[in-house]
Structure formats: C-alpha cells, structure tokens
C-alpha cells in the first residue's frame, strides 16, 4: 500500500470475504471475528436484512442535499429518540464528527468554553475531539491544542467536585472507556457528574460511539446507570459498517442548532439512513437485546472460570459484549498469536485484551474463543 499514508500499523492480512462472525483472508484462512470492525458490525458481517434494504435503495436514490425533506431521516430519528433520553438528531458520518457537533452545541448553548473530560478517554482524532481526548499519545506532535479542556482522573468524585463551577460548559465522558482500557464508570461517580451538571448549568454529554447500539445489552450503555444525558453521540454500530454518525440531543437545544449553525454534506444520505434503519430495527428489539445480555453474561462467566488460574490476568471488565481482559503484562504478542490461531481480537492499551464480537455471536463461538484465549495465555504463562 505504497500510495496510502501509513497512519495505521496494519496487519499483513486482507479480508476478502465476510459473513456473520467469520471472515476469510487473501490466502483462504478463516477467522472468528471478535473485533467486528471495532464495534461496528454489531449484526455481524453483511447482515441479510441490511443488505436487502441497501440493494433496494440502490435502485431508488443514493444522494441528495439536506435542503430536501427526508422521511428516512425522520424514521431513524424516531428509532434513536424513542430508545434514548433525546428528542432531536443531527446526522454526520463518524463518531468524531458526532463529538465535534456535541462540543459545538455545548459551547454555543451555554456560551461557555470549558469542558471537562477524563484521563484515558478517547473522543476522536479531529482537532477538537483530539483536544477532548485525555491521552498524551493522541496529542503528541500537534502543537497547542484547542483550549479549555480539562482532564480529570476517571471515577474520582473528589476531583470532579473540586473542578466543577459556573465556568464549565459540559462534562463529556464514556460510561465505559473503550480505547483507554475498557474501564467502566462507577454508579456514584456517573450520578455525581450528572448532578453537578444540573447544579452548575453545564451539559452532560455521553459518548456512546463504541458502547452504544446494543453493545452492552441496552440501546445505550448509560441506560444501565439510570442517567439522562443532555447529549448522546453515536456512530460505530449504527449502520452495520455503513458510515453514519449521530448526535442526539434534548428538545431545549432546537433553537441553538438552527439553520446555518452546523451541517454535513453526506450526513443522513438515503443509503446511510437505509442501513441505519434496518440495523436499528433489529438491534432495538427487546428480545434481541435480552439475548445480547445473556450472551454477555455467558462470555464473562466463561472467561472468569477459564482464566482464573492465569496469574498475570488481573481482572475481566466490561458489560455485555464489550469485554477487557486486564493483564500484568503487555498483550501485543498475545493478540498476534490469537490471530495466528484464527481468533481476531484487539488491544485496549498495552495490557488489555479487548473483545468485541458481533451481537449475533453464538455460545458455541464464545466457547471456541475462550478456549483459544485460555490456550494462548497458558502457553504465555509457561514461557514467562
């Protein structure tokens, strides 16, 4: 790939075919995919109902300007607002764009600039979302960042109480930090963040780019905690791999984001909305989400049972089908060995194995993955 900027440390694999939880590379090798495009293909690869809907839409219209009415945008917005605390939706193309929109809306609505985020957070790689991200490695090399972002320790109630005052426009967080290590928020901490926003007139923004759209067994992960955020951002799992992002906000922001205040050429195209509608109709079905919860519980139970005797495994964290195996050692070589054995998994920081299987994964496939993980970790233990 000599003509492509080397912005990714790519593996020497090209996926040429994919269906459900299985992918096949250029050499014909099959893998069990516990990455799902990094929490994107929540219904697995090429889900039939989404593919069928897209094929039908291809014969109608692909793109028009947002100057026109769109019944598809309204139908997807209905699904998102009925399954969240929001009332209105802005469409874009990615999680970073959704978070950019949230930052713009918060600053415009409150007429304040200071936004509190957290260490080890990840909100994107545009300049504003990079500035919102609490990781030095994401900031390095870009000079002065966008001002007035403050990074506090996650799950630290005292630090948030000390920092919060009338100058704060918003608190922005992931209820389970993904790229930062699969770190779940504590109930009391998250409630404290919401209470402080209410007290000081700040907005409560929850980044659900990785955790949302059924990944944890509910439409959005914040719903496990009984929260009511002002703004929710979503992207990855929204449309089964088709680029879609969404910022969901409450009715009170309608006049703030008025005509000309924000926009996106490709936000909410007919193809994107078709894919999102077909995806959400299945994922937001209560029976489907119940199965996700059961499979998430099963994965957690099996990992805790089978890895209990591995001395360098510290903890298994997460919720639903978003799981991090926290280790005392760096896990990059373990990810490579798993891949060689036919299981695709990720890191989340240097010492966490991250598992993000499709929500359609079977218990038999979970057993197979856990067996491979245990086998590799046991061998690693022996070598260590």
mmCIF file of C-alpha atoms in Angstrom:
data_model
loop_
_atom_site.group_PDB
_atom_site.id
_atom_site.type_symbol
_atom_site.label_atom_id
_atom_site.label_comp_id
_atom_site.label_asym_id
_atom_site.label_seq_id
_atom_site.Cartn_x
_atom_site.Cartn_y
_atom_site.Cartn_z
ATOM 1 C CA UNK A 1 0.000 0.000 0.000
ATOM 2 C CA UNK A 2 2.760 2.396 -1.004
ATOM 3 C CA UNK A 3 0.377 5.159 -2.145
ATOM 4 C CA UNK A 4 -1.521 5.264 1.188
ATOM 5 C CA UNK A 5 -0.351 7.299 4.190
ATOM 6 C CA UNK A 6 0.995 4.879 6.846
ATOM 7 C CA UNK A 7 -1.333 6.140 9.595
ATOM 8 C CA UNK A 8 -2.212 2.601 10.687
ATOM 9 C CA UNK A 9 0.055 -0.201 11.923
ATOM 10 C CA UNK A 10 -1.640 -2.646 9.587
ATOM 11 C CA UNK A 11 -1.530 -6.415 9.955
ATOM 12 C CA UNK A 12 -0.362 -8.418 6.955
ATOM 13 C CA UNK A 13 -3.897 -9.633 6.266
ATOM 14 C CA UNK A 14 -6.500 -8.582 3.736
ATOM 15 C CA UNK A 15 -10.086 -9.640 4.425
ATOM 16 C CA UNK A 16 -11.630 -10.604 1.099
ATOM 17 C CA UNK A 17 -14.871 -12.228 2.262
ATOM 18 C CA UNK A 18 -17.015 -11.931 5.375
ATOM 19 C CA UNK A 19 -20.337 -13.215 6.649
ATOM 20 C CA UNK A 20 -21.747 -13.261 10.167
ATOM 21 C CA UNK A 21 -18.958 -13.829 12.685
ATOM 22 C CA UNK A 22 -16.497 -15.289 10.149
ATOM 23 C CA UNK A 23 -14.014 -13.556 7.855
ATOM 24 C CA UNK A 24 -11.632 -15.015 5.243
ATOM 25 C CA UNK A 25 -8.285 -13.560 4.216
ATOM 26 C CA UNK A 26 -6.474 -13.416 0.878
ATOM 27 C CA UNK A 27 -4.947 -16.851 1.484
ATOM 28 C CA UNK A 28 -8.265 -18.521 2.242
ATOM 29 C CA UNK A 29 -7.708 -18.658 6.013
ATOM 30 C CA UNK A 30 -10.861 -18.304 8.119
ATOM 31 C CA UNK A 31 -11.026 -16.329 11.365
ATOM 32 C CA UNK A 32 -13.571 -15.957 14.131
ATOM 33 C CA UNK A 33 -14.013 -12.187 14.316
ATOM 34 C CA UNK A 34 -14.138 -10.782 17.862
ATOM 35 C CA UNK A 35 -13.350 -7.264 16.610
ATOM 36 C CA UNK A 36 -16.453 -6.547 14.486
ATOM 37 C CA UNK A 37 -14.712 -3.673 12.726
ATOM 38 C CA UNK A 38 -14.090 -2.233 16.239
ATOM 39 C CA UNK A 39 -17.696 -2.495 17.464
ATOM 40 C CA UNK A 40 -19.142 -1.599 14.056
ATOM 41 C CA UNK A 41 -20.608 -4.814 12.623
ATOM 42 C CA UNK A 42 -22.929 -5.426 15.572
ATOM 43 C CA UNK A 43 -25.188 -7.670 13.476
ATOM 44 C CA UNK A 44 -22.178 -9.471 12.042
ATOM 45 C CA UNK A 45 -20.810 -9.035 8.546
ATOM 46 C CA UNK A 46 -23.297 -8.443 5.733
ATOM 47 C CA UNK A 47 -26.495 -8.986 7.759
ATOM 48 C CA UNK A 48 -29.127 -10.153 5.240
ATOM 49 C CA UNK A 49 -31.857 -7.664 6.197
ATOM 50 C CA UNK A 50 -29.475 -4.703 5.936
ATOM 51 C CA UNK A 51 -28.020 -5.920 2.638
ATOM 52 C CA UNK A 52 -31.514 -6.430 1.191
ATOM 53 C CA UNK A 53 -32.632 -2.939 2.219
ATOM 54 C CA UNK A 54 -29.500 -1.371 0.704
ATOM 55 C CA UNK A 55 -29.913 -3.281 -2.557
ATOM 56 C CA UNK A 56 -33.461 -1.962 -2.845
ATOM 57 C CA UNK A 57 -32.367 1.610 -2.049
ATOM 58 C CA UNK A 58 -29.610 1.456 -4.672
ATOM 59 C CA UNK A 59 -32.327 1.340 -7.303
ATOM 60 C CA UNK A 60 -34.055 4.465 -5.905
ATOM 61 C CA UNK A 61 -31.743 7.338 -4.884
ATOM 62 C CA UNK A 62 -28.226 7.469 -3.431
ATOM 63 C CA UNK A 63 -27.656 11.091 -2.501
ATOM 64 C CA UNK A 64 -29.485 14.408 -2.361
ATOM 65 C CA UNK A 65 -28.715 17.583 -0.469
ATOM 66 C CA UNK A 66 -30.005 18.156 3.041
ATOM 67 C CA UNK A 67 -32.004 21.019 1.555
ATOM 68 C CA UNK A 68 -34.661 18.377 0.843
ATOM 69 C CA UNK A 69 -37.090 16.628 3.189
ATOM 70 C CA UNK A 70 -36.200 13.040 4.196
ATOM 71 C CA UNK A 71 -38.705 10.558 5.586
ATOM 72 C CA UNK A 72 -35.818 8.097 6.107
ATOM 73 C CA UNK A 73 -34.010 10.573 8.368
ATOM 74 C CA UNK A 74 -37.203 11.001 10.377
ATOM 75 C CA UNK A 75 -37.724 7.223 10.713
ATOM 76 C CA UNK A 76 -34.171 6.701 12.007
ATOM 77 C CA UNK A 77 -34.513 9.694 14.337
ATOM 78 C CA UNK A 78 -37.713 8.173 15.728
ATOM 79 C CA UNK A 79 -35.849 4.937 16.489
ATOM 80 C CA UNK A 80 -32.974 6.787 18.166
ATOM 81 C CA UNK A 81 -35.096 9.160 20.255
ATOM 82 C CA UNK A 82 -37.610 6.507 21.332
ATOM 83 C CA UNK A 83 -34.709 4.431 22.621
ATOM 84 C CA UNK A 84 -32.801 7.237 24.376
ATOM 85 C CA UNK A 85 -33.284 10.343 26.513
ATOM 86 C CA UNK A 86 -33.017 12.572 23.441
ATOM 87 C CA UNK A 87 -35.569 14.321 21.273
ATOM 88 C CA UNK A 88 -33.662 15.553 18.214
ATOM 89 C CA UNK A 89 -30.928 14.100 15.979
ATOM 90 C CA UNK A 90 -28.132 15.618 13.896
ATOM 91 C CA UNK A 91 -26.626 13.259 11.298
ATOM 92 C CA UNK A 92 -22.993 13.087 10.251
ATOM 93 C CA UNK A 93 -20.584 10.353 9.163
ATOM 94 C CA UNK A 94 -18.451 9.298 12.133
ATOM 95 C CA UNK A 95 -18.052 9.311 15.882
ATOM 96 C CA UNK A 96 -15.524 12.129 15.744
ATOM 97 C CA UNK A 97 -17.984 14.261 13.779
ATOM 98 C CA UNK A 98 -20.760 13.472 16.254
ATOM 99 C CA UNK A 99 -18.485 14.543 19.109
ATOM 100 C CA UNK A 100 -17.483 17.701 17.205
ATOM 101 C CA UNK A 101 -21.171 18.538 16.906
ATOM 102 C CA UNK A 102 -21.659 17.923 20.639
ATOM 103 C CA UNK A 103 -18.750 20.218 21.524
ATOM 104 C CA UNK A 104 -20.061 22.962 19.227
ATOM 105 C CA UNK A 105 -23.588 22.642 20.599
ATOM 106 C CA UNK A 106 -22.420 22.733 24.227
ATOM 107 C CA UNK A 107 -20.314 25.846 23.728
ATOM 108 C CA UNK A 108 -22.967 27.667 21.722
ATOM 109 C CA UNK A 109 -25.861 26.760 24.014
ATOM 110 C CA UNK A 110 -24.112 27.609 27.291
ATOM 111 C CA UNK A 111 -21.975 30.456 25.915
ATOM 112 C CA UNK A 112 -19.113 28.907 27.920
ATOM 113 C CA UNK A 113 -15.960 27.169 26.695
ATOM 114 C CA UNK A 114 -14.557 24.972 29.463
ATOM 115 C CA UNK A 115 -15.275 21.257 29.023
ATOM 116 C CA UNK A 116 -14.261 18.554 31.496
ATOM 117 C CA UNK A 117 -13.197 15.183 30.099
ATOM 118 C CA UNK A 118 -11.189 12.356 31.655
ATOM 119 C CA UNK A 119 -7.788 10.730 31.531
ATOM 120 C CA UNK A 120 -7.655 7.682 29.264
ATOM 121 C CA UNK A 121 -10.754 8.886 27.405
ATOM 122 C CA UNK A 122 -10.990 8.760 23.623
ATOM 123 C CA UNK A 123 -13.322 11.023 21.643
ATOM 124 C CA UNK A 124 -11.766 11.173 18.162
ATOM 125 C CA UNK A 125 -8.870 12.484 16.081
ATOM 126 C CA UNK A 126 -10.159 15.760 14.658
ATOM 127 C CA UNK A 127 -8.616 18.778 16.331
ATOM 128 C CA UNK A 128 -11.455 19.403 18.783
ATOM 129 C CA UNK A 129 -12.052 15.740 19.616
ATOM 130 C CA UNK A 130 -8.313 15.109 19.913
ATOM 131 C CA UNK A 131 -8.243 18.015 22.356
ATOM 132 C CA UNK A 132 -11.132 16.410 24.252
ATOM 133 C CA UNK A 133 -9.278 13.097 24.483
ATOM 134 C CA UNK A 134 -7.355 12.559 27.719
ATOM 135 C CA UNK A 135 -4.374 10.664 26.269
ATOM 136 C CA UNK A 136 -0.985 12.256 25.658
ATOM 137 C CA UNK A 137 -0.136 9.828 22.843
ATOM 138 C CA UNK A 138 -3.072 11.205 20.831
ATOM 139 C CA UNK A 139 -1.897 14.820 21.392
ATOM 140 C CA UNK A 140 1.794 14.327 20.652
ATOM 141 C CA UNK A 141 3.262 16.271 17.739
ATOM 142 C CA UNK A 142 0.374 18.646 17.016
ATOM 143 C CA UNK A 143 1.378 21.702 18.986
ATOM 144 C CA UNK A 144 -1.086 23.727 21.015
ATOM 145 C CA UNK A 145 -4.478 22.047 21.327
ATOM 146 C CA UNK A 146 -7.932 23.595 21.406
ATOM 147 C CA UNK A 147 -8.129 25.397 24.718
ATOM 148 C CA UNK A 148 -10.196 24.875 27.851
ATOM 149 C CA UNK A 149 -10.376 21.103 28.018
ATOM 150 C CA UNK A 150 -9.569 19.786 31.486
ATOM 151 C CA UNK A 151 -8.631 16.114 32.017
ATOM 152 C CA UNK A 152 -9.516 14.586 35.372
ATOM 153 C CA UNK A 153 -8.980 11.079 36.798
ATOM 154 C CA UNK A 154 -11.881 8.799 35.874
ATOM 155 C CA UNK A 155 -14.115 7.569 38.715
ATOM 156 C CA UNK A 156 -12.702 10.223 41.065
ATOM 157 C CA UNK A 157 -15.633 12.067 42.652
ATOM 158 C CA UNK A 158 -13.470 14.416 44.678
ATOM 159 C CA UNK A 159 -11.609 15.748 41.641
ATOM 160 C CA UNK A 160 -14.798 16.441 39.694
ATOM 161 C CA UNK A 161 -16.358 18.243 42.682
ATOM 162 C CA UNK A 162 -13.236 20.376 43.099
ATOM 163 C CA UNK A 163 -13.085 21.327 39.407
ATOM 164 C CA UNK A 164 -16.770 21.978 38.768
ATOM 165 C CA UNK A 165 -18.076 25.557 38.849
ATOM 166 C CA UNK A 166 -20.169 28.044 36.842
ATOM 167 C CA UNK A 167 -17.493 28.332 34.122
ATOM 168 C CA UNK A 168 -17.990 24.750 32.890
ATOM 169 C CA UNK A 169 -19.935 24.268 29.654
ATOM 170 C CA UNK A 170 -20.081 20.470 29.814
ATOM 171 C CA UNK A 171 -18.812 17.225 31.246
ATOM 172 C CA UNK A 172 -18.058 14.740 28.469
ATOM 173 C CA UNK A 173 -17.408 11.060 29.165
ATOM 174 C CA UNK A 174 -17.716 7.438 28.079
ATOM 175 C CA UNK A 175 -19.614 5.333 30.622
ATOM 176 C CA UNK A 176 -17.189 2.544 29.688
ATOM 177 C CA UNK A 177 -13.886 3.858 28.392
ATOM 178 C CA UNK A 178 -13.077 1.816 25.290
ATOM 179 C CA UNK A 179 -9.747 2.733 23.721
ATOM 180 C CA UNK A 180 -8.490 3.717 27.174
ATOM 181 C CA UNK A 181 -8.677 0.163 28.527
ATOM 182 C CA UNK A 182 -12.319 -0.998 28.897
ATOM 183 C CA UNK A 183 -12.816 0.908 32.159
ATOM 184 C CA UNK A 184 -16.435 1.024 33.386
ATOM 185 C CA UNK A 185 -17.696 4.057 35.252
ATOM 186 C CA UNK A 186 -18.863 3.631 38.832
ATOM 187 C CA UNK A 187 -22.535 4.320 39.570
ATOM 188 C CA UNK A 188 -21.909 7.005 42.202
ATOM 189 C CA UNK A 189 -19.323 8.767 40.033
ATOM 190 C CA UNK A 190 -21.594 8.944 36.997
ATOM 191 C CA UNK A 191 -24.509 10.138 39.098
ATOM 192 C CA UNK A 192 -22.262 12.800 40.634
ATOM 193 C CA UNK A 193 -21.288 14.052 37.171
ATOM 194 C CA UNK A 194 -24.928 14.397 36.179
ATOM 195 C CA UNK A 195 -25.861 16.122 39.453
ATOM 196 C CA UNK A 196 -23.025 18.634 39.119
ATOM 197 C CA UNK A 197 -24.049 19.462 35.556
ATOM 198 C CA UNK A 198 -27.576 20.175 36.773
ATOM 199 C CA UNK A 199 -26.281 22.268 39.676
ATOM 200 C CA UNK A 200 -23.968 24.474 37.606
ATOM 201 C CA UNK A 201 -25.919 24.719 34.347
ATOM 202 C CA UNK A 202 -23.497 22.587 32.370
ATOM 203 C CA UNK A 203 -24.432 19.956 29.793
ATOM 204 C CA UNK A 204 -23.922 16.252 30.389
ATOM 205 C CA UNK A 205 -22.511 14.646 27.220
ATOM 206 C CA UNK A 206 -22.142 10.882 26.951
ATOM 207 C CA UNK A 207 -20.002 9.477 24.142
ATOM 208 C CA UNK A 208 -21.672 6.212 23.101
ATOM 209 C CA UNK A 209 -19.708 5.791 19.875
ATOM 210 C CA UNK A 210 -18.320 2.402 20.926
ATOM 211 C CA UNK A 211 -20.674 1.438 23.754
ATOM 212 C CA UNK A 212 -23.992 2.187 22.065
ATOM 213 C CA UNK A 213 -26.382 0.386 19.712
ATOM 214 C CA UNK A 214 -26.866 -2.757 21.767
ATOM 215 C CA UNK A 215 -23.209 -3.449 22.535
ATOM 216 C CA UNK A 216 -23.838 -3.722 26.293
ATOM 217 C CA UNK A 217 -27.322 -5.263 26.151
ATOM 218 C CA UNK A 218 -29.251 -1.977 26.107
ATOM 219 C CA UNK A 219 -29.738 0.533 23.289
ATOM 220 C CA UNK A 220 -27.156 2.770 25.018
ATOM 221 C CA UNK A 221 -24.800 1.871 27.853
ATOM 222 C CA UNK A 222 -25.752 4.862 30.028
ATOM 223 C CA UNK A 223 -29.182 3.240 30.494
ATOM 224 C CA UNK A 224 -27.612 0.668 32.832
ATOM 225 C CA UNK A 225 -26.952 3.530 35.249
ATOM 226 C CA UNK A 226 -30.309 5.322 35.178
ATOM 227 C CA UNK A 227 -28.801 8.504 33.699
ATOM 228 C CA UNK A 228 -30.436 11.137 31.483
ATOM 229 C CA UNK A 229 -27.714 12.860 29.434
ATOM 230 C CA UNK A 230 -28.361 16.114 27.583
ATOM 231 C CA UNK A 231 -26.427 14.895 24.553
ATOM 232 C CA UNK A 232 -25.562 11.386 23.324
ATOM 233 C CA UNK A 233 -23.146 10.717 20.482
ATOM 234 C CA UNK A 234 -23.289 7.570 18.396
ATOM 235 C CA UNK A 235 -21.670 6.091 15.318
ATOM 236 C CA UNK A 236 -19.859 2.755 15.026
ATOM 237 C CA UNK A 237 -22.721 0.255 15.355
ATOM 238 C CA UNK A 238 -25.383 2.467 13.801
ATOM 239 C CA UNK A 239 -25.470 1.027 10.296
ATOM 240 C CA UNK A 240 -23.641 -2.325 10.122
ATOM 241 C CA UNK A 241 -20.487 -0.859 8.592
ATOM 242 C CA UNK A 242 -22.021 1.916 6.514
ATOM 243 C CA UNK A 243 -20.577 5.311 7.598
ATOM 244 C CA UNK A 244 -23.130 7.037 9.848
ATOM 245 C CA UNK A 245 -22.783 9.252 12.892
ATOM 246 C CA UNK A 246 -25.470 10.847 15.029
ATOM 247 C CA UNK A 247 -25.667 13.410 17.801
ATOM 248 C CA UNK A 248 -28.843 13.021 19.843
ATOM 249 C CA UNK A 249 -29.935 15.964 21.985
ATOM 250 C CA UNK A 250 -32.835 17.195 24.063
ATOM 251 C CA UNK A 251 -35.621 19.463 22.815
ATOM 252 C CA UNK A 252 -34.143 22.508 24.586
ATOM 253 C CA UNK A 253 -31.331 22.683 22.006
ATOM 254 C CA UNK A 254 -33.628 23.130 18.994
ATOM 255 C CA UNK A 255 -33.139 26.886 18.756
ATOM 256 C CA UNK A 256 -29.384 26.620 19.374
ATOM 257 C CA UNK A 257 -28.782 24.371 16.374
ATOM 258 C CA UNK A 258 -30.898 26.391 13.969
ATOM 259 C CA UNK A 259 -30.463 26.752 10.171
ATOM 260 C CA UNK A 260 -26.853 27.510 9.256
ATOM 261 C CA UNK A 261 -25.397 26.659 12.683
ATOM 262 C CA UNK A 262 -23.956 23.306 11.624
ATOM 263 C CA UNK A 263 -24.051 20.940 8.652
ATOM 264 C CA UNK A 264 -22.708 17.914 6.814
ATOM 265 C CA UNK A 265 -22.764 17.228 3.074
ATOM 266 C CA UNK A 266 -23.009 13.466 3.496
ATOM 267 C CA UNK A 267 -24.820 13.384 6.839
ATOM 268 C CA UNK A 268 -28.013 11.361 6.590
ATOM 269 C CA UNK A 269 -27.897 10.252 2.954
ATOM 270 C CA UNK A 270 -30.614 7.840 1.763
ATOM 271 C CA UNK A 271 -28.151 4.938 1.688
ATOM 272 C CA UNK A 272 -26.842 5.677 5.170
ATOM 273 C CA UNK A 273 -30.348 6.017 6.594
ATOM 274 C CA UNK A 274 -31.487 2.819 4.915
ATOM 275 C CA UNK A 275 -28.639 0.878 6.507
ATOM 276 C CA UNK A 276 -29.235 2.505 9.897
ATOM 277 C CA UNK A 277 -32.991 1.857 9.857
ATOM 278 C CA UNK A 278 -32.566 -1.841 9.010
ATOM 279 C CA UNK A 279 -29.865 -2.193 11.677
ATOM 280 C CA UNK A 280 -31.699 -0.407 14.479
ATOM 281 C CA UNK A 281 -34.992 -2.171 13.875
ATOM 282 C CA UNK A 282 -33.315 -5.467 14.716
ATOM 283 C CA UNK A 283 -30.948 -4.352 17.484
ATOM 284 C CA UNK A 284 -33.514 -2.297 19.400
ATOM 285 C CA UNK A 285 -35.916 -5.248 19.571
ATOM 286 C CA UNK A 286 -36.197 -6.100 23.307
ATOM 287 C CA UNK A 287 -35.927 -9.841 22.584
ATOM 288 C CA UNK A 288 -32.675 -9.279 20.681
ATOM 289 C CA UNK A 289 -31.222 -7.148 23.488
ATOM 290 C CA UNK A 290 -32.203 -9.815 26.031
ATOM 291 C CA UNK A 291 -30.145 -12.346 24.060
ATOM 292 C CA UNK A 292 -27.187 -9.929 23.977
ATOM 293 C CA UNK A 293 -27.352 -9.622 27.755
ATOM 294 C CA UNK A 294 -27.470 -13.396 28.193
ATOM 295 C CA UNK A 295 -24.525 -13.925 25.833
ATOM 296 C CA UNK A 296 -22.559 -11.146 27.514
ATOM 297 C CA UNK A 297 -23.126 -12.766 30.905
ATOM 298 C CA UNK A 298 -22.074 -16.113 29.464
ATOM 299 C CA UNK A 299 -18.864 -14.700 27.963
ATOM 300 C CA UNK A 300 -17.974 -13.044 31.269
ATOM 301 C CA UNK A 301 -18.687 -16.207 33.259
ATOM 302 C CA UNK A 302 -16.629 -18.390 30.929
ATOM 303 C CA UNK A 303 -13.670 -16.022 30.923
ATOM 304 C CA UNK A 304 -13.683 -15.743 34.719
ATOM 305 C CA UNK A 305 -13.931 -19.503 35.059
ATOM 306 C CA UNK A 306 -11.324 -20.492 32.460
ATOM 307 C CA UNK A 307 -8.769 -17.762 33.173
ATOM 308 C CA UNK A 308 -8.968 -17.928 36.976
ATOM 309 C CA UNK A 309 -5.640 -19.743 37.260
ATOM 310 C CA UNK A 310 -3.679 -17.489 34.907
ATOM 311 C CA UNK A 311 -1.580 -15.476 37.384
ATOM 312 C CA UNK A 312 -0.985 -12.424 35.188
ATOM 313 C CA UNK A 313 -4.700 -11.874 34.485
ATOM 314 C CA UNK A 314 -5.766 -9.168 36.951
ATOM 315 C CA UNK A 315 -9.398 -8.632 36.093
ATOM 316 C CA UNK A 316 -12.102 -9.009 33.481
ATOM 317 C CA UNK A 317 -14.097 -5.825 32.982
ATOM 318 C CA UNK A 318 -16.834 -4.544 30.739
ATOM 319 C CA UNK A 319 -20.509 -5.040 30.116
ATOM 320 C CA UNK A 320 -22.462 -7.105 27.624
ATOM 321 C CA UNK A 321 -20.307 -7.965 24.619
ATOM 322 C CA UNK A 322 -17.670 -5.323 25.337
ATOM 323 C CA UNK A 323 -15.030 -7.049 27.451
ATOM 324 C CA UNK A 324 -11.477 -6.276 28.513
ATOM 325 C CA UNK A 325 -9.083 -8.888 29.909
ATOM 326 C CA UNK A 326 -6.719 -6.837 32.093
ATOM 327 C CA UNK A 327 -3.222 -8.306 32.388
ATOM 328 C CA UNK A 328 0.005 -7.518 34.214
ATOM 329 C CA UNK A 329 1.991 -7.993 31.014
ATOM 330 C CA UNK A 330 1.841 -6.362 27.587
ATOM 331 C CA UNK A 331 -0.520 -8.268 25.316
ATOM 332 C CA UNK A 332 0.559 -7.304 21.794
ATOM 333 C CA UNK A 333 2.254 -10.656 21.146
ATOM 334 C CA UNK A 334 -0.796 -12.481 22.563
ATOM 335 C CA UNK A 335 -3.053 -10.705 20.045
ATOM 336 C CA UNK A 336 -0.685 -11.855 17.282
ATOM 337 C CA UNK A 337 -0.772 -15.471 18.488
ATOM 338 C CA UNK A 338 -4.551 -15.438 18.747
ATOM 339 C CA UNK A 339 -4.721 -14.176 15.180
ATOM 340 C CA UNK A 340 -2.417 -16.968 14.017
ATOM 341 C CA UNK A 341 -4.750 -19.452 15.727
ATOM 342 C CA UNK A 342 -7.788 -17.974 13.967
ATOM 343 C CA UNK A 343 -9.249 -15.519 16.503
ATOM 344 C CA UNK A 344 -9.299 -11.779 15.841
ATOM 345 C CA UNK A 345 -9.091 -9.622 18.978
ATOM 346 C CA UNK A 346 -7.762 -6.162 19.885
ATOM 347 C CA UNK A 347 -5.718 -4.360 22.483
ATOM 348 C CA UNK A 348 -7.136 -1.506 24.587
ATOM 349 C CA UNK A 349 -3.930 -0.016 25.852
ATOM 350 C CA UNK A 350 -0.763 -2.133 26.164
ATOM 351 C CA UNK A 351 -2.056 -4.581 28.810
ATOM 352 C CA UNK A 352 -5.712 -5.198 27.931
ATOM 353 C CA UNK A 353 -7.130 -7.764 25.506
ATOM 354 C CA UNK A 354 -10.355 -6.304 24.108
ATOM 355 C CA UNK A 355 -13.187 -8.500 22.843
ATOM 356 C CA UNK A 356 -15.968 -7.005 20.697
ATOM 357 C CA UNK A 357 -17.769 -9.910 18.998
ATOM 358 C CA UNK A 358 -20.837 -9.365 16.837
ATOM 359 C CA UNK A 359 -24.000 -9.270 18.924
ATOM 360 C CA UNK A 360 -25.164 -12.259 16.882
ATOM 361 C CA UNK A 361 -22.316 -14.467 18.163
ATOM 362 C CA UNK A 362 -23.372 -17.929 19.347
ATOM 363 C CA UNK A 363 -22.478 -19.554 22.675
ATOM 364 C CA UNK A 364 -20.583 -22.202 20.727
ATOM 365 C CA UNK A 365 -18.451 -19.478 19.152
ATOM 366 C CA UNK A 366 -17.909 -17.901 22.567
ATOM 367 C CA UNK A 367 -16.714 -21.285 23.870
ATOM 368 C CA UNK A 368 -14.337 -21.598 20.924
ATOM 369 C CA UNK A 369 -12.908 -18.114 21.506
ATOM 370 C CA UNK A 370 -12.481 -18.642 25.249
ATOM 371 C CA UNK A 371 -10.712 -21.956 24.595
ATOM 372 C CA UNK A 372 -8.237 -20.259 22.236
ATOM 373 C CA UNK A 373 -7.622 -17.398 24.664
ATOM 374 C CA UNK A 374 -7.021 -19.800 27.558
ATOM 375 C CA UNK A 375 -4.703 -21.925 25.444
ATOM 376 C CA UNK A 376 -2.555 -18.967 24.381
ATOM 377 C CA UNK A 377 -2.474 -17.406 27.866
ATOM 378 C CA UNK A 378 -1.489 -20.743 29.423
ATOM 379 C CA UNK A 379 1.396 -21.050 26.977
ATOM 380 C CA UNK A 380 2.374 -17.447 27.695
ATOM 381 C CA UNK A 381 2.339 -18.204 31.422
ATOM 382 C CA UNK A 382 4.593 -21.212 30.857
ATOM 383 C CA UNK A 383 7.069 -19.154 28.841
ATOM 384 C CA UNK A 384 7.018 -16.361 31.428
#
